[in-house]
Coordinates of C-alpha atoms in Angstrom, one line a residue:
Chain A
M1 CA 113.7 119.5 110.1
A2 CA 113.6 115.9 108.8
E3 CA 115.7 115.0 105.8
K4 CA 114.3 115.1 102.3
K5 CA 114.0 111.8 100.5
L6 CA 113.1 110.8 97.0
M7 CA 110.0 108.7 97.3
K8 CA 107.4 107.0 95.2
G9 CA 103.9 108.2 96.0
N10 CA 102.6 104.8 97.4
E11 CA 105.6 104.4 99.6
A12 CA 105.3 107.9 101.0
F13 CA 101.6 107.4 101.7
A14 CA 102.5 104.3 103.9
V15 CA 105.2 106.2 105.7
A16 CA 102.9 109.1 106.4
A17 CA 100.3 106.8 107.9
I18 CA 102.9 105.2 110.2
A19 CA 104.2 108.7 111.1
A20 CA 100.6 109.7 112.0
G21 CA 100.3 106.9 114.5
C22 CA 98.6 104.3 112.3
R23 CA 99.5 100.9 113.7
Y24 CA 96.9 98.7 112.0
Y25 CA 96.8 98.2 108.2
F26 CA 94.5 95.8 106.4
G27 CA 94.6 95.5 102.6
Y28 CA 94.4 93.4 99.5
P29 CA 96.7 93.9 96.6
I30 CA 95.5 95.8 93.5
T31 CA 97.4 97.9 90.9
P32 CA 98.4 100.8 91.0
Q33 CA 98.6 100.9 94.8
N34 CA 100.5 97.7 95.6
E35 CA 103.5 99.5 97.1
V36 CA 101.3 100.6 100.0
P37 CA 100.6 97.1 101.3
E38 CA 104.1 96.0 100.4
Y39 CA 105.6 98.8 102.5
M40 CA 103.2 98.1 105.4
A41 CA 104.0 94.4 105.2
R42 CA 107.7 95.2 105.5
E43 CA 107.7 98.1 108.0
L44 CA 104.6 98.2 110.1
R45 CA 105.6 95.4 112.4
A46 CA 109.0 97.0 113.0
A47 CA 107.0 100.1 114.1
G48 CA 105.1 98.0 116.6
G49 CA 102.0 97.7 114.4
H50 CA 100.1 94.9 112.7
F51 CA 99.7 94.2 109.0
I52 CA 97.1 91.7 107.7
Q53 CA 96.7 90.8 104.1
A54 CA 93.0 90.4 104.0
E55 CA 91.3 87.9 101.7
S56 CA 89.3 90.6 99.9
E57 CA 88.5 94.3 100.1
L58 CA 85.3 93.3 101.9
A59 CA 87.5 91.7 104.6
S60 CA 89.8 94.7 104.7
I61 CA 87.0 97.1 105.5
S62 CA 85.6 94.7 108.0
F63 CA 88.9 94.5 109.8
I64 CA 88.9 98.3 109.8
Y65 CA 85.5 98.3 111.4
G66 CA 86.8 96.1 114.2
A67 CA 90.1 97.9 114.8
A68 CA 88.4 101.3 114.7
A69 CA 85.8 100.1 117.2
A70 CA 88.5 99.1 119.5
G71 CA 90.0 102.6 119.3
A72 CA 93.0 102.0 117.1
R73 CA 94.3 104.2 114.4
C74 CA 93.8 102.1 111.3
M75 CA 94.0 102.4 107.5
T76 CA 93.3 100.5 104.4
S77 CA 94.1 101.3 100.8
S78 CA 92.9 100.1 97.4
S79 CA 92.1 101.2 93.9
S80 CA 88.7 102.1 92.4
I81 CA 87.0 98.7 92.0
G82 CA 88.4 97.6 95.3
I83 CA 87.0 100.7 97.0
A84 CA 83.7 99.9 95.3
L85 CA 83.7 96.5 97.0
M86 CA 84.2 98.2 100.4
Q87 CA 81.1 100.4 100.3
E88 CA 78.9 98.4 102.6
G89 CA 81.6 98.5 105.3
I90 CA 82.3 102.2 104.8
G91 CA 78.6 102.9 105.3
S92 CA 78.7 100.9 108.5
C93 CA 81.7 102.8 109.7
I94 CA 79.8 106.0 109.1
I95 CA 76.7 105.2 111.0
C96 CA 78.7 103.6 113.8
E97 CA 80.9 106.7 113.8
L98 CA 84.2 104.8 113.5
P99 CA 87.2 106.8 112.5
C100 CA 89.5 105.4 109.8
V101 CA 91.6 106.4 106.8
I102 CA 91.2 105.0 103.4
I103 CA 93.5 105.6 100.4
N104 CA 92.0 105.3 97.0
V105 CA 94.6 105.3 94.2
M106 CA 92.2 105.6 91.3
R107 CA 92.4 103.7 88.0
G108 CA 90.1 103.5 85.0
G109 CA 86.6 102.1 85.4
P110 CA 83.8 101.2 85.7
G111 CA 84.3 97.6 86.7
I112 CA 87.8 96.1 86.5
G113 CA 88.6 98.8 83.9
S114 CA 92.2 99.6 83.4
I115 CA 95.2 100.1 85.6
Q116 CA 96.1 103.5 84.2
P117 CA 95.3 106.8 86.1
A118 CA 91.7 108.1 86.3
Q119 CA 89.5 110.3 88.5
A120 CA 86.2 108.7 87.8
D121 CA 85.6 107.7 91.4
Y122 CA 84.7 111.3 92.2
T123 CA 81.0 110.6 92.7
M124 CA 81.5 107.3 94.5
V125 CA 83.7 108.8 97.1
T126 CA 82.0 112.2 97.6
K127 CA 78.3 111.3 97.3
G128 CA 78.0 107.7 98.2
G129 CA 78.7 104.4 97.0
M130 CA 77.4 103.4 100.4
N131 CA 73.7 103.3 101.0
G132 CA 71.9 105.7 103.3
D133 CA 72.5 109.3 104.2
A134 CA 76.3 109.4 104.5
H135 CA 79.4 111.2 103.4
N136 CA 83.1 110.5 103.4
I137 CA 85.5 113.4 104.1
V138 CA 87.6 113.4 100.9
Y139 CA 91.1 114.9 100.4
A140 CA 92.6 115.2 96.9
P141 CA 96.3 116.0 96.9
S142 CA 98.2 117.1 93.8
T143 CA 101.7 116.3 95.0
I144 CA 103.3 113.6 97.0
Q145 CA 104.3 116.0 99.8
E146 CA 100.7 117.3 99.9
A147 CA 99.5 113.7 100.1
V148 CA 101.8 113.0 102.9
D149 CA 100.7 116.1 104.8
M150 CA 97.0 115.3 104.2
I151 CA 97.3 111.6 105.3
Y152 CA 99.2 112.8 108.4
K153 CA 96.3 115.1 109.2
A154 CA 93.6 112.7 108.0
F155 CA 93.8 110.5 111.1
D156 CA 93.2 113.6 113.4
V157 CA 90.3 114.7 111.2
A158 CA 88.8 111.1 111.2
D159 CA 89.1 111.0 115.0
D160 CA 87.6 114.5 115.4
Y161 CA 84.6 113.7 113.1
R162 CA 84.4 110.0 113.9
N163 CA 84.0 109.4 110.2
P164 CA 86.0 107.7 107.5
V165 CA 88.4 110.0 105.6
I166 CA 89.3 109.1 102.1
I167 CA 92.5 110.3 100.4
C168 CA 91.7 110.2 96.7
V169 CA 94.6 110.3 94.3
D170 CA 94.9 109.2 90.7
G171 CA 97.3 106.4 89.8
M172 CA 99.9 108.8 88.6
I173 CA 100.4 110.3 92.1
G174 CA 100.7 106.8 93.5
Q175 CA 103.4 105.8 91.0
M176 CA 105.5 108.9 90.5
M177 CA 108.5 110.0 92.4
E178 CA 109.0 113.3 94.3
P179 CA 111.2 114.7 97.0
V180 CA 109.4 114.3 100.3
V181 CA 109.9 115.4 103.9
V182 CA 108.3 112.8 106.2
P183 CA 106.7 114.6 109.2
E184 CA 107.7 113.8 112.7
F185 CA 106.5 110.5 114.1
K186 CA 103.6 111.0 116.5
P187 CA 103.5 109.1 119.7
V188 CA 101.2 106.1 119.4
L189 CA 98.1 106.0 121.6
E190 CA 98.7 103.3 124.1
E191 CA 96.1 100.8 125.0
K192 CA 95.7 102.1 128.5
D193 CA 95.1 105.7 127.2
I194 CA 92.5 104.8 124.6
E195 CA 89.6 105.2 127.0
K196 CA 90.6 108.7 127.9
V197 CA 90.9 109.8 124.3
K198 CA 88.1 107.7 122.8
P199 CA 85.6 107.2 125.6
W200 CA 83.3 105.4 123.1
A201 CA 85.8 102.7 122.1
L202 CA 85.2 99.1 122.9
C203 CA 88.2 98.4 125.0
G204 CA 86.7 96.6 128.0
H205 CA 84.6 98.1 130.8
K206 CA 86.5 96.2 133.5
N207 CA 83.4 96.4 135.7
K208 CA 84.2 100.1 136.2
R209 CA 81.6 101.7 133.8
D210 CA 78.6 100.8 131.7
R211 CA 79.3 98.8 128.5
N212 CA 80.0 100.8 125.4
K213 CA 77.9 99.8 122.5
I214 CA 78.5 100.2 118.8
N215 CA 75.3 99.7 117.0
S216 CA 74.8 99.1 113.3
V217 CA 71.2 98.0 113.3
W218 CA 68.2 99.8 114.6
L219 CA 65.2 97.8 115.6
D220 CA 63.4 101.0 116.4
H221 CA 63.6 103.1 113.2
T222 CA 62.7 106.3 115.1
E223 CA 66.0 106.0 116.8
L224 CA 67.8 105.7 113.5
E225 CA 66.2 109.0 112.4
V226 CA 67.4 110.6 115.6
A227 CA 70.9 109.2 115.1
I228 CA 71.1 110.7 111.6
N229 CA 69.5 114.0 112.5
E230 CA 71.3 114.6 115.8
R231 CA 74.6 112.8 115.5
I232 CA 75.6 112.4 111.9
W233 CA 74.3 115.4 110.1
P234 CA 75.4 118.1 112.6
K235 CA 78.9 116.8 112.1
Y236 CA 78.6 117.2 108.3
E237 CA 77.3 120.7 108.8
R238 CA 80.4 121.5 110.9
A239 CA 82.6 119.8 108.3
M240 CA 81.2 122.0 105.6
K241 CA 82.2 125.1 107.6
E242 CA 85.6 123.8 108.9
L243 CA 87.1 121.5 106.3
P244 CA 86.9 122.9 102.7
E245 CA 90.4 123.6 101.4
W246 CA 91.5 124.9 98.0
E247 CA 94.1 126.8 96.2
S248 CA 93.4 129.6 93.7
K249 CA 95.8 131.0 91.1
N250 CA 95.6 133.9 88.7
L251 CA 91.9 134.5 89.1
E252 CA 92.1 138.3 88.7
G253 CA 91.6 139.3 85.1
A254 CA 91.2 135.7 83.9
E255 CA 89.2 135.0 80.7
A256 CA 88.4 131.5 81.9
V257 CA 88.9 129.5 85.1
F258 CA 90.1 125.9 85.2
V259 CA 88.9 123.8 88.0
A260 CA 91.2 120.7 88.5
Y261 CA 92.5 118.5 91.2
G262 CA 95.2 115.8 91.6
S263 CA 97.6 115.3 88.7
T264 CA 95.2 117.0 86.4
A265 CA 95.7 120.3 88.2
R266 CA 99.5 120.1 87.4
I267 CA 98.8 119.4 83.8
A268 CA 96.3 122.3 83.8
V269 CA 98.9 124.7 85.3
E270 CA 101.3 123.9 82.5
A271 CA 98.5 124.5 80.0
M272 CA 97.8 127.9 81.7
E273 CA 101.4 128.8 81.2
L274 CA 101.3 127.9 77.5
L275 CA 98.0 129.9 77.1
E276 CA 99.5 132.9 78.9
E277 CA 102.3 132.9 76.3
E278 CA 99.6 133.3 73.7
G279 CA 98.0 136.2 75.6
I280 CA 95.1 134.1 77.0
K281 CA 94.8 134.6 80.7
I282 CA 93.4 131.6 82.6
G283 CA 92.8 131.2 86.4
L284 CA 92.8 128.1 88.4
I285 CA 90.7 126.7 91.3
R286 CA 92.2 123.6 92.7
P287 CA 90.0 121.8 95.2
K288 CA 92.0 120.1 97.9
T289 CA 88.9 118.7 99.5
L290 CA 86.3 117.1 97.2
W291 CA 83.9 116.7 100.1
P292 CA 83.1 119.1 101.5
F293 CA 83.5 120.8 98.1
P294 CA 85.1 124.3 98.4
D295 CA 82.0 126.3 97.2
A296 CA 83.4 129.5 98.6
A297 CA 86.4 129.3 96.2
F298 CA 84.0 130.2 93.4
D299 CA 83.1 133.6 95.0
E300 CA 86.7 134.7 94.2
I301 CA 86.2 134.5 90.4
D302 CA 86.7 137.8 88.6
K303 CA 83.2 138.8 87.5
E304 CA 84.5 141.5 85.2
T305 CA 86.6 139.2 83.0
T306 CA 85.6 135.5 83.4
K307 CA 83.5 134.2 80.6
V308 CA 83.5 130.5 81.4
V309 CA 84.4 128.0 84.2
I310 CA 86.0 124.8 82.8
S311 CA 86.2 121.6 84.7
V312 CA 89.4 119.8 83.7
E313 CA 89.0 116.2 85.0
L314 CA 89.6 112.5 84.2
S315 CA 85.9 111.6 84.3
M316 CA 82.7 112.4 82.4
G317 CA 81.9 115.6 84.1
Q318 CA 81.5 114.2 87.6
M319 CA 83.1 117.2 89.3
L320 CA 81.4 119.5 86.8
Q321 CA 78.1 118.8 88.7
D322 CA 79.6 120.1 91.9
I323 CA 81.0 123.2 90.1
K324 CA 77.6 124.0 88.7
L325 CA 76.1 123.7 92.2
A326 CA 78.8 126.0 93.6
L327 CA 78.3 128.5 90.8
E328 CA 74.5 128.7 91.1
G329 CA 74.2 129.7 87.5
R330 CA 76.6 132.7 87.7
Y331 CA 78.9 131.5 84.8
P332 CA 78.6 129.2 81.8
T333 CA 80.6 126.0 82.3
A334 CA 82.5 123.6 80.0
L335 CA 84.3 120.3 80.3
I336 CA 87.7 119.3 79.2
N337 CA 88.3 115.6 80.0
R338 CA 89.8 112.2 79.2
V339 CA 88.6 108.9 80.6
G340 CA 89.4 105.3 80.9
G341 CA 93.0 105.7 82.1
M342 CA 94.0 108.3 79.6
L343 CA 95.7 111.5 80.8
L344 CA 95.2 114.9 79.3
T345 CA 98.3 116.6 77.9
P346 CA 99.1 120.3 78.4
N347 CA 98.8 120.9 74.6
E348 CA 95.5 119.1 74.4
I349 CA 94.1 121.3 77.2
V350 CA 95.4 124.4 75.3
E351 CA 93.7 123.4 72.1
R352 CA 90.4 122.5 73.7
T353 CA 90.4 125.7 75.8
K354 CA 90.8 127.8 72.6
A355 CA 87.9 125.9 71.1
V356 CA 85.7 126.5 74.2
L357 CA 86.6 130.3 74.1
G358 CA 86.2 130.5 70.4
G359 CA 82.7 129.0 70.7
M360 CA 81.7 131.7 73.1
K361 CA 82.5 134.7 70.9
Chain B
M1 CA 136.4 94.8 66.8
E2 CA 135.5 98.3 67.7
N3 CA 133.3 97.2 70.6
M4 CA 134.9 98.6 73.7
G5 CA 132.4 97.3 76.1
K6 CA 130.0 94.4 76.5
R7 CA 127.2 93.6 74.1
V8 CA 124.4 93.1 76.6
H9 CA 123.8 95.6 79.4
V10 CA 121.5 94.4 82.1
I11 CA 120.1 97.3 84.1
T12 CA 118.8 96.3 87.6
G13 CA 118.3 98.1 90.9
H14 CA 115.8 99.2 93.5
F15 CA 112.4 100.3 92.2
G16 CA 112.4 104.0 91.5
S17 CA 116.2 104.1 91.2
G18 CA 115.9 105.4 87.6
K19 CA 116.7 102.2 85.7
T20 CA 114.3 103.0 82.8
E21 CA 115.4 106.6 82.5
F22 CA 119.0 105.4 82.3
S23 CA 118.2 102.5 79.9
V24 CA 116.4 104.7 77.5
N25 CA 119.2 107.3 77.5
Y26 CA 121.8 104.6 77.1
V27 CA 120.1 102.8 74.2
M28 CA 119.6 106.1 72.4
D29 CA 123.3 106.9 72.8
L30 CA 124.2 103.4 71.6
K31 CA 122.2 104.0 68.5
K32 CA 124.2 107.0 67.6
E33 CA 127.3 104.8 67.4
L34 CA 126.0 101.4 66.3
E35 CA 123.6 100.2 63.6
K36 CA 121.8 97.4 65.4
V37 CA 120.6 98.3 68.8
A38 CA 117.7 96.9 71.0
I39 CA 116.1 97.6 74.3
L40 CA 114.2 94.8 76.1
D41 CA 111.6 96.1 78.5
M42 CA 111.5 93.3 81.0
D43 CA 109.7 95.3 83.7
I44 CA 106.8 93.1 84.8
A45 CA 106.7 94.6 88.3
N46 CA 105.7 98.1 87.6
P47 CA 102.7 99.2 85.6
Y48 CA 103.8 102.8 85.0
F49 CA 106.9 104.6 83.7
R50 CA 108.1 101.7 81.6
S51 CA 110.4 102.1 78.6
R52 CA 107.6 100.7 76.3
E53 CA 105.9 104.1 76.8
R54 CA 108.6 105.5 74.5
Q55 CA 108.1 102.8 71.9
E56 CA 107.2 105.3 69.1
K57 CA 110.2 107.5 69.7
L58 CA 112.6 104.6 70.0
E59 CA 111.4 102.9 66.9
K60 CA 111.6 106.1 64.9
L61 CA 115.2 106.3 65.9
G62 CA 115.7 102.7 64.5
I63 CA 115.9 101.1 67.9
A64 CA 114.3 97.6 68.3
I65 CA 112.1 97.4 71.4
H66 CA 110.6 94.2 72.7
F67 CA 108.1 93.8 75.6
N68 CA 104.8 92.1 75.4
T69 CA 103.3 89.8 72.8
Y70 CA 101.0 92.5 71.4
G71 CA 103.8 94.8 70.3
Y72 CA 102.1 97.8 71.7
D73 CA 101.6 99.0 75.3
I74 CA 98.4 97.6 76.7
S75 CA 96.7 98.3 80.0
E76 CA 97.7 95.0 81.6
D77 CA 99.5 93.9 84.7
L78 CA 100.2 90.3 83.6
P79 CA 103.7 89.1 84.4
A80 CA 104.4 88.2 80.8
I81 CA 106.8 89.2 78.1
T82 CA 107.2 88.3 74.5
A83 CA 109.3 85.4 73.3
T84 CA 110.9 87.8 70.8
V85 CA 113.1 89.3 73.5
R86 CA 115.4 86.4 72.7
A87 CA 116.0 87.7 69.1
P88 CA 118.5 90.5 69.9
L89 CA 120.1 88.4 72.6
E90 CA 120.8 85.6 70.2
N91 CA 121.8 87.8 67.3
Y92 CA 125.4 88.8 67.9
D93 CA 125.0 91.8 65.6
Y94 CA 122.8 93.5 68.2
E95 CA 123.9 95.5 71.2
T96 CA 121.2 95.2 73.8
V97 CA 120.0 97.1 76.9
V98 CA 117.9 95.0 79.2
D99 CA 115.6 97.2 81.3
V100 CA 114.6 95.1 84.3
G101 CA 111.9 95.5 86.9
G102 CA 112.8 96.8 90.4
N103 CA 114.3 94.9 93.3
D104 CA 115.2 91.2 93.5
S105 CA 111.6 90.3 92.7
G106 CA 111.7 92.4 89.5
A107 CA 115.1 90.8 88.6
R108 CA 113.8 87.3 88.9
I109 CA 112.8 87.3 85.3
L110 CA 116.5 87.3 84.3
L111 CA 116.8 83.7 85.4
Q112 CA 115.2 82.2 82.3
F113 CA 117.6 84.2 80.1
K114 CA 120.6 83.5 82.1
K115 CA 122.5 81.7 79.4
Y116 CA 122.7 84.9 77.5
F117 CA 124.3 86.8 80.3
V118 CA 127.8 85.4 80.0
K119 CA 130.8 87.1 81.5
D120 CA 132.6 88.2 78.4
D121 CA 129.5 89.3 76.5
S122 CA 127.3 91.0 79.1
E123 CA 127.5 93.3 82.1
M124 CA 125.2 93.4 85.1
L125 CA 124.6 96.9 86.4
A126 CA 122.8 98.1 89.5
V127 CA 121.4 101.6 89.4
I128 CA 121.5 103.4 92.8
N129 CA 120.1 106.7 94.0
A130 CA 121.4 107.7 97.4
N131 CA 118.3 109.9 97.9
R132 CA 116.0 106.8 97.9
P133 CA 115.3 105.7 101.4
D134 CA 116.1 102.0 100.6
T135 CA 119.6 102.7 99.1
D136 CA 120.8 105.6 101.2
T137 CA 123.4 103.8 103.2
V138 CA 126.3 101.5 102.3
E139 CA 124.6 98.6 104.0
K140 CA 121.3 99.1 102.2
C141 CA 123.1 99.4 98.8
I142 CA 125.1 96.2 99.4
N143 CA 121.9 94.5 100.5
E144 CA 120.2 95.6 97.3
V145 CA 123.1 94.3 95.2
E146 CA 123.4 91.0 97.0
S147 CA 119.6 90.3 97.0
I148 CA 119.6 90.8 93.2
E149 CA 122.7 88.6 92.9
E150 CA 121.1 85.9 95.0
E151 CA 117.9 86.0 93.1
T152 CA 119.5 85.8 89.7
G153 CA 122.8 84.0 90.4
I154 CA 124.5 86.6 88.3
K155 CA 127.4 88.7 89.8
M156 CA 127.0 92.5 89.7
D157 CA 129.7 94.1 87.6
A158 CA 129.2 97.7 88.5
L159 CA 127.0 100.4 89.9
I160 CA 125.4 103.3 88.1
N161 CA 125.2 106.3 90.4
N162 CA 121.9 107.9 89.5
T163 CA 121.5 110.0 92.6
H164 CA 119.2 112.9 92.0
M165 CA 116.4 114.8 93.7
L166 CA 114.5 115.6 90.4
R167 CA 114.2 119.4 89.9
E168 CA 116.0 120.0 93.2
T169 CA 119.1 118.1 92.3
T170 CA 122.4 119.7 93.3
P171 CA 126.0 118.6 92.4
E172 CA 126.3 117.6 96.1
D173 CA 123.6 115.0 95.6
I174 CA 125.5 113.4 92.8
I175 CA 128.8 113.5 94.7
K176 CA 127.0 112.0 97.7
G177 CA 125.9 109.1 95.5
F178 CA 129.4 108.7 94.1
E179 CA 131.0 108.6 97.6
L180 CA 128.4 106.0 98.7
G181 CA 129.3 104.0 95.6
E182 CA 133.0 104.2 96.4
K183 CA 132.4 102.9 99.9
V184 CA 130.4 100.0 98.4
K185 CA 133.4 99.3 96.1
A186 CA 135.7 99.2 99.1
I187 CA 133.7 96.5 100.7
K188 CA 132.1 94.7 97.8
G189 CA 134.6 95.3 95.0
V190 CA 131.8 96.6 92.7
P191 CA 132.9 99.9 91.2
V192 CA 130.8 102.9 90.2
K193 CA 131.0 102.7 86.5
F194 CA 129.7 106.2 86.1
S195 CA 127.5 108.9 87.6
T196 CA 124.6 110.2 85.6
C197 CA 123.9 113.9 85.4
E198 CA 121.4 116.0 83.5
T199 CA 123.3 117.7 80.7
K200 CA 122.5 121.2 82.2
Y201 CA 124.2 120.4 85.5
V202 CA 127.4 118.8 84.1
E203 CA 129.6 121.8 84.3
A204 CA 128.6 122.6 87.9
L205 CA 129.1 119.0 88.8
C206 CA 132.7 119.0 87.4
E207 CA 133.6 122.1 89.4
A208 CA 132.1 120.7 92.6
A209 CA 133.8 117.3 92.1
K210 CA 137.2 119.0 91.6
K211 CA 136.7 121.0 94.8
K212 CA 136.2 117.8 96.6
G213 CA 139.4 116.4 95.1
Y214 CA 137.9 114.0 92.6
E215 CA 138.9 113.9 89.0
P216 CA 135.8 114.2 86.8
V217 CA 135.8 112.8 83.3
V218 CA 132.8 113.7 81.2
L219 CA 131.8 110.8 78.9
E220 CA 130.6 111.4 75.4
G221 CA 128.0 109.0 74.2
A222 CA 127.8 105.3 75.2
G223 CA 131.4 104.6 74.6
H224 CA 131.6 102.7 71.3
D225 CA 132.9 105.6 69.3
P226 CA 136.7 105.0 69.5
E227 CA 137.4 108.7 70.1
A228 CA 134.8 108.9 72.9
A229 CA 136.1 105.7 74.4
K230 CA 139.4 107.1 75.2
N231 CA 138.0 108.5 78.4
G232 CA 141.3 109.4 79.8
G233 CA 142.9 106.2 78.6
V234 CA 140.4 103.8 80.2
E235 CA 138.3 101.4 78.1
F236 CA 134.6 101.9 78.6
A237 CA 134.2 98.5 80.1
D238 CA 136.7 99.3 82.8
L239 CA 135.2 102.7 83.9
G240 CA 135.2 103.3 87.6
K241 CA 137.9 100.8 88.5
D242 CA 140.5 103.6 88.7
G243 CA 138.6 105.8 91.2
K244 CA 138.0 108.7 88.7
M245 CA 134.5 110.2 88.6
Y246 CA 133.0 109.4 85.2
I247 CA 130.1 111.5 84.4
Y248 CA 127.5 110.3 81.9
P249 CA 125.3 113.2 80.7
I250 CA 121.6 112.4 80.3
T251 CA 118.5 114.2 79.1
L252 CA 115.1 113.3 80.7
Q253 CA 113.1 111.0 78.5
M254 CA 110.5 109.4 80.8
R255 CA 109.3 112.3 82.9
P256 CA 106.5 114.5 81.5
S257 CA 107.2 118.2 81.9
W258 CA 104.0 118.9 83.9
L259 CA 105.3 116.7 86.7
D260 CA 107.7 119.6 87.5
V261 CA 105.0 122.2 87.6
Q262 CA 105.3 124.2 90.8
F263 CA 102.1 125.4 92.5

């Protein structure tokens, strides 16, 4: 097993991508994710890859479009407003079925907002941002090791589904330090083998086959409907079956259930421990995928004891909407949140949980 | 003068080496022994985990803190600090800890204050963590030290061994960092002034160090109390030059408890 190192989140994300075989990175600096492009600028060439500092996020995602079309494993990273700027390109990658990995280290918004941690890009990454009928596959790790493992896997998932995969973390996970084991470096797909693995890629027909085409505009709109119905949507239906991931904790006998992801889940767990000391039993559902949302997790809630399901998030109830859809009216819901770059503290969650439960009696 | 060490302590090192955690601990210990104490948060490289986040706590203890022109932490990533950072540097009544941003790029800010960092009055320290991938070998440590020296034109006086693995830290981690530092000393002549250790692991570290044949000396405070400064007969400023393993106990100030929640 590889050696454990103490790494900053952003550094570890970059290492994980290189380990997963990513050899093309395009990015533009923005706090709080700058260590990702810094690491790539320093290390990617040594690993036989290519780093380009793009002139904007719009350029980053356009580079991604090109590299992915040629069959390369490629990644970009940014923060909130930078990801917002990429939306047109992300939508194009989706309809053109181009696999890529995008890391979003979220900060306060909307607009330029703040540089402190937030989770307010939830709706943008899970339900659009880009126009048209489209989804990103979205992973939301709570620890740096989990982020490393998810990024490592994300390239395979992106290739499998031929769709962008977004790793969505709050600024805290990008900036904090944790012990990490970097997974084994995967062999890189060589140019001569691309055609075997990605027969759709634009890597030159050499007069041996028909030209591959990657099409982003449909002159015949009936064909676009067919593309969405027959190519894009069946993949999403498969994703909804295969991809949802979550972790549940202490659901049996819980008076209330917290739903939280990312850093917030860790703060919520400490709050749960504090509440338990006061005799208040709280369960946790921690979505690891935000899209597809882990609806099935909510079937595990203890019907006998649970009075309320509480979304604990750093946004104005964006995840709460998905929780309500998953619950289908089975339980009342509540929201405990902070926004703008402010974190919740365990004690604040404790007090606000007591207020929620007190209001229900 | 009771002052056993230098008046200005410049804390540099790789990003994520633990400069801020050490600086905040050190200035709090200095305050227990001295009246006028200041910390200068000169980190303009990193937007998170800066000593200014502990402004309220430090000011309550009577420690002066200088960082931006607003006087409170704002959500900005402007590479700017307040002109008042010069106040404690110019006032010889103040003992000052300078918490610098990571790497050579973070240390560049020191250039404009270089006149204050004179040999007899200040010390230049580099924090190392042997578990960080960029300072886990002798070559990388020397490279880190030399790149900061080149950028600032200030010679490094000593290393602070801050090797840890957060909640998974073992005495062996700290000893590994000490041994790495000793090798750096052999090549570069820069000694390990002391090894930090969370208070709760100090006893275990002493035992493990003895087993390895090292002579551990546990420091009390920041070394300005004449009693504490005895340190086995060595003046605080000279720690580490005799090859003993000086252990500086710390308590975590920067890391919120929820970061150590286990799923």
